[in-house]
Amino acid sequence: MLSPERLALPDYEYLAQRHVLTYMEDAVCQLLENREDISQYGIARFFTEYFNSVCQGTHILFREFSFIQATPHNRASFLRAFWRCFRTVGKNGDLLTMREYHCLLQLLCPDFPLELTQKAARIVLMDDAMDCLMSFSDFLFAFQIQFYYSEFLDNVAVIYQDLLSGKNPNTVIVPTSSSGQHYQRPALGEAGMLEGVEASLFYQCLENLCDRHKYSCPPPALVKEILSNVQKLTFYGFLVALSKHHGINQALGALPDKGDLMHDPAMDEELDRLLAQVPGLVNATSEASCLPSRTSSRVGSPWRPLHHSRKVDTESDGSTEETDESET
Amino acid sequence: MIPGKYRSVSGRAANNVNCGLHLVIQTSTLPEKNKTEFRFSRDTSPFPGRLLQHDLERNYSSRQGIARDGRVISPSPRNKSSFISSTTNVTELYGLDMKTTTSSFSAFGDCSIQTPFKSRLRQGCHSAGPNVSGDHINLVSSSLPSFPILQRSSEEKSLYSDRLTLERQKLTVCPIIDGEEHLRLLNFQHNFITRIQNISNLQSLIFLDLYDNQIEEISGLSTLRSLRVLLLGKNRIKKISNLENLKNLDVLDLHGNQITKIENVNHLCDLRVLNLARNFLSHVDNLHGLDSLTELNLRHNQITFVRDVDNLPCLQRLFLSFNNISSFDSVSCLADSTSLSDITFDGNPLAQESWYKHTVLQNMTQLRQLDMKRVTEEERRVASVVAKKEEEKKRESQKQSLLKEKKRLTINNVARNWDLQQRVSNNAINADRKDCASPPRDSCQLDGSTTSSLPAETGSLDSGLTSALQGLSVTDTHLVEIEGDTLSLYGSGALECLDRNWSLQTAGMVTTISFTFIEFDEIVQVFPKLKIKFPNSLHLKFKETNLVMLQQFNALAQLRRVDQLTVDPQGNPVVNFTLWKYYVLFRLSHFSMQKINGTEVTQNDMIMAERLFGILAHVASSELPQYRMISILGDARRKQFRYLLETKGKKPGIASEENNDSKRVMGENTNRATLNYTTKEWHNEKLEEIKEKKKFCQMYVEDLVKEATDINMKNEALQKLWPQMFIELVRDAVIEIRNKNTYMKVCLQQITDQK
């Protein structure tokens, strides 16, 4: 906690910047809301639990969207929770539509806005194919970028538009979050064309933006790495590259590597335990062992091999041309 | 059959012709010995009841040996002694007693009648009528070549002054009958006459029998104003005509002709008997004016409907056997006749129906005989009971159809409103999307606009309705219907019905509840009521209910029991998701559902559901902080949960064996219970509430933090100053005590001063 930065700021601002205030407020708010219940088992206990859950990232479960997106930690926690809860859906191999993913998101956050899901889907899919099916991993990584760097991407979109239209992006005023909603995917003609914008110029602008930006942005070094490999690129090309970049995923720290996406032994163990309890299974223990093979016709293949085949799938499934072309 | 009636008729006729007749007809064309003798036996009245037969066809059939009922006419031993041929002839004569009493006759001639039973006839004649040997009728050829002239001997004339029988004379034309102006009865039975001629001078004729001839047209009768009985059976008449002057006609027999239509009889106000059996009538109509008609025989036609019978004030007997009547509606006018007491319908399609007797008896309460059988009180009673039931049924079915129509209209109306509402909300969403300044969805405003547009809509509908349906309040924007075990609700207004007091029986019977055209969020709000009012509901159906999200299924978990779930894809986009079924199975696993959308739930489905969403439940239950768990779970679950916590805490592992089952059940519940659904409105409300609290918390925390940081700052400043201050203090003290003596003096001085 006692990082040198701490001394650079007055206490209050420091706390605010580190979102400690957010959590304190929320904790008090929760306390207020459930004071009768909480007073029965101790306020100190409540605070302990609260901050523990914040540390574990379980505090965002079933919370309102405004809270979930309030801090980067919350966002990362939400991403992680989403992955953990619905990894099995991806593992099952079902390709789902944007709306279905949205429903899954809403299971964890009842008022999750459709817009965000749509934007994430737009990274994976072409504009005119919004009803297409996506693989779980494609969606998840795109969604991660879109959700975690939401404000940053809004700004990037504006910069990109300005660059395209030849304006000097340096004069751009940092857009407010509400104006970010205006951004539309560039007209089809532009997006379809290969040129896009000059990568180096684009990077300069982004670097500039990262410096000023108060929200979280991807590490500039990694952005540079992405942009240095190509001459020109489109906005969605950039987003796809971001979403596919391991480094950024690691920097974000919410999700495992793509290769390990379906891998969660602790949860698998838990799942096996749960499956053994499925009502209607009389000899749960004896049957549990043979279950996977019995249901394998539906699932496709036993767990381990499935994992590998899924990996191959995710490379091609649900990916559009754009995905391939920007694979760097 | 009321014999009495016949008797009165016959009695009158008998008076008119109450004497024997003996005449000899001589024709010049015939050789001398071609004498035909007609004998009239007066003493015979061999067919007492038989000729009361109103019905000729019966006689036909009996002659052919087809016994139809107990009153078949077959020559009885007594009859045998009289004349068989005449018997048959007479019986052809329709219902006239006078024939039987006065004019059973036999004809015999040396050459003219060479019938196989001639000898028998003769014998019969001789035995029966010994006194007729001298009778002679001479047919003399007239000066006109074509018409024979009939002359009777004066003695015959005096004997039978008023009657003349020319039966079986092979006459092809009517002979000219001279000097017989007083003739009252004339019989031309069984000849070959094609045209009625030469009788216009017989103006006192009362009885004219032309049975079994070849007459094609009724004619030459205009002068016979006193004619009362006209028998034209078994001829070739196609049309009823030229009866204008026969105003006194009492009996008109036209059976066995080719008549297709009843016409030109309306002036026969004295006609009592009309026989139109065995004609080609296709319907009965145009009967007005027949004010004295008591008997109407219409057997063996092709009648399909009967009208105008209610205009016959005296009609007592109506015979409609062997026609083509198939429904009572086509003879409904009979029900309006007050005089009708005897009717036959046998041989009609109508009579085959199971409802035939009841219907007829119920509609014609005045009936005494139906199809020759006396109508008993019992039958009448049964009929009235059956009819009452029928009527009730009819009324019920009418009501049903009315209700059905109403239902249809209401559903249409509800559907229209629903569509309207959907369109409005869609537009609003679109507008929202374009106009990002406005909040995401303003459902309250939406509701307002739709409800305000409703009255106008329904108003226009109302005016367009037909008068029959005007009684229905089709303005309803909702519909509640119970059909068997299904409760169907259409339109959001229908949800109010759950506030009603349902009878225990009805409520217990309902096992299926179907929702149509109702926003799912609205349905969710009535689930608690549903649970109480319809405890047995096992099957839920949703159609056009805007089910769009998986989480909406969470709401179903609060119900007591759901065995079947049917979500119609229409208006429920959620069904398009591949995962929806598994989610339902997973979330509602404590119901152990049997069917989803009509397909049986298999164990594989259950496993799949668990596989897909088990972790979600696990995460939700095991990783949710306790304070959140309590706030999410409803009050009802709270106790359970606390109990669970307590048992867990108090006896770790000890009670596990005992409580294992209950724990698992409850664990199952709690582990999914955290997945619940709050309607949008409620959620917004909650957010609003939270916002206030948040604002307060923000201020409170801000104040606290500021205070804390302030204190911290002061503390830090103190910490910074404190070492220096300490040093200063020590230095001051050291300086003070450096000169020991002066310090001591000062101290002592201070002490003394204090004293």
Coordinates of N, CA and C in Angstrom, one line a residue, chain B residues 328 354-367 370 374-392:
Chain B
F328 N -87.9 -31.2 -39.1 CA -89.1 -30.6 -38.6 C -89.3 -29.2 -39.0
S354 N -83.7 -39.8 -34.3 CA -83.9 -40.2 -32.9 C -84.8 -39.1 -32.2
W355 N -84.7 -38.0 -32.7 CA -85.4 -36.9 -32.0 C -86.8 -36.8 -32.5
Y356 N -87.2 -37.6 -33.5 CA -88.4 -37.4 -34.2 C -89.6 -37.3 -33.3
K357 N -89.8 -38.3 -32.5 CA -91.1 -38.4 -31.8 C -91.1 -37.2 -30.8
H358 N -90.0 -37.0 -30.1 CA -90.0 -36.0 -29.1 C -90.3 -34.6 -29.7
T359 N -89.6 -34.4 -30.8 CA -89.8 -33.1 -31.4 C -91.2 -32.9 -31.8
V360 N -91.7 -33.9 -32.5 CA -93.1 -33.7 -33.0 C -94.1 -33.5 -31.9
L361 N -93.9 -34.3 -30.9 CA -94.9 -34.2 -29.8 C -94.7 -32.9 -29.0
Q362 N -93.5 -32.5 -28.9 CA -93.3 -31.3 -28.2 C -93.9 -30.1 -28.9
N363 N -93.7 -30.1 -30.2 CA -94.1 -29.0 -31.0 C -95.6 -29.0 -31.3
M364 N -96.2 -30.1 -31.2 CA -97.6 -30.2 -31.5 C -98.3 -30.9 -30.4
T365 N -98.5 -30.1 -29.4 CA -99.1 -30.6 -28.1 C -100.5 -31.0 -28.3
Q366 N -101.2 -30.5 -29.3 CA -102.6 -30.9 -29.5 C -102.8 -32.2 -30.1
L367 N -101.7 -32.9 -30.5 CA -101.8 -34.1 -31.2 C -102.3 -35.3 -30.3
L370 N -100.2 -40.1 -33.5 CA -99.1 -39.9 -34.3 C -98.8 -41.2 -35.0
R374 N -101.8 -43.9 -30.7 CA -102.3 -43.0 -29.7 C -101.1 -42.4 -28.9
V375 N -101.2 -41.1 -28.8 CA -100.1 -40.4 -28.0 C -100.5 -40.5 -26.6
T376 N -99.6 -41.2 -25.8 CA -99.9 -41.3 -24.4 C -99.4 -40.1 -23.6
E377 N -99.9 -40.0 -22.4 CA -99.4 -38.9 -21.5 C -98.0 -39.1 -21.3
E378 N -97.6 -40.3 -21.1 CA -96.2 -40.6 -20.8 C -95.3 -40.1 -21.9
E379 N -95.7 -40.4 -23.1 CA -94.9 -40.0 -24.2 C -94.8 -38.5 -24.3
R380 N -95.9 -37.9 -24.0 CA -96.0 -36.4 -24.1 C -95.0 -35.8 -23.0
R381 N -95.0 -36.5 -21.9 CA -94.2 -36.0 -20.8 C -92.7 -36.1 -21.2
V382 N -92.4 -37.3 -21.6 CA -91.0 -37.6 -22.0 C -90.6 -36.6 -23.1
A383 N -91.5 -36.4 -24.0 CA -91.2 -35.4 -25.1 C -90.9 -34.0 -24.6
S384 N -91.7 -33.6 -23.6 CA -91.6 -32.3 -23.2 C -90.3 -32.2 -22.4
V385 N -90.0 -33.3 -21.7 CA -88.7 -33.2 -20.9 C -87.5 -33.2 -21.9
V386 N -87.6 -34.1 -22.9 CA -86.5 -34.1 -23.9 C -86.4 -32.8 -24.6
A387 N -87.6 -32.2 -24.9 CA -87.6 -31.0 -25.6 C -87.0 -29.9 -24.8
K388 N -87.3 -29.9 -23.5 CA -86.8 -28.9 -22.6 C -85.3 -29.0 -22.6
K389 N -84.9 -30.2 -22.5 CA -83.4 -30.4 -22.5 C -82.8 -29.9 -23.7
E390 N -83.5 -30.3 -24.8 CA -82.9 -29.9 -26.1 C -82.8 -28.4 -26.2
E391 N -83.9 -27.8 -25.7 CA -83.9 -26.3 -25.8 C -82.8 -25.7 -25.0
E392 N -82.7 -26.3 -23.8 CA -81.6 -25.9 -23.0 C -80.2 -26.0 -23.7

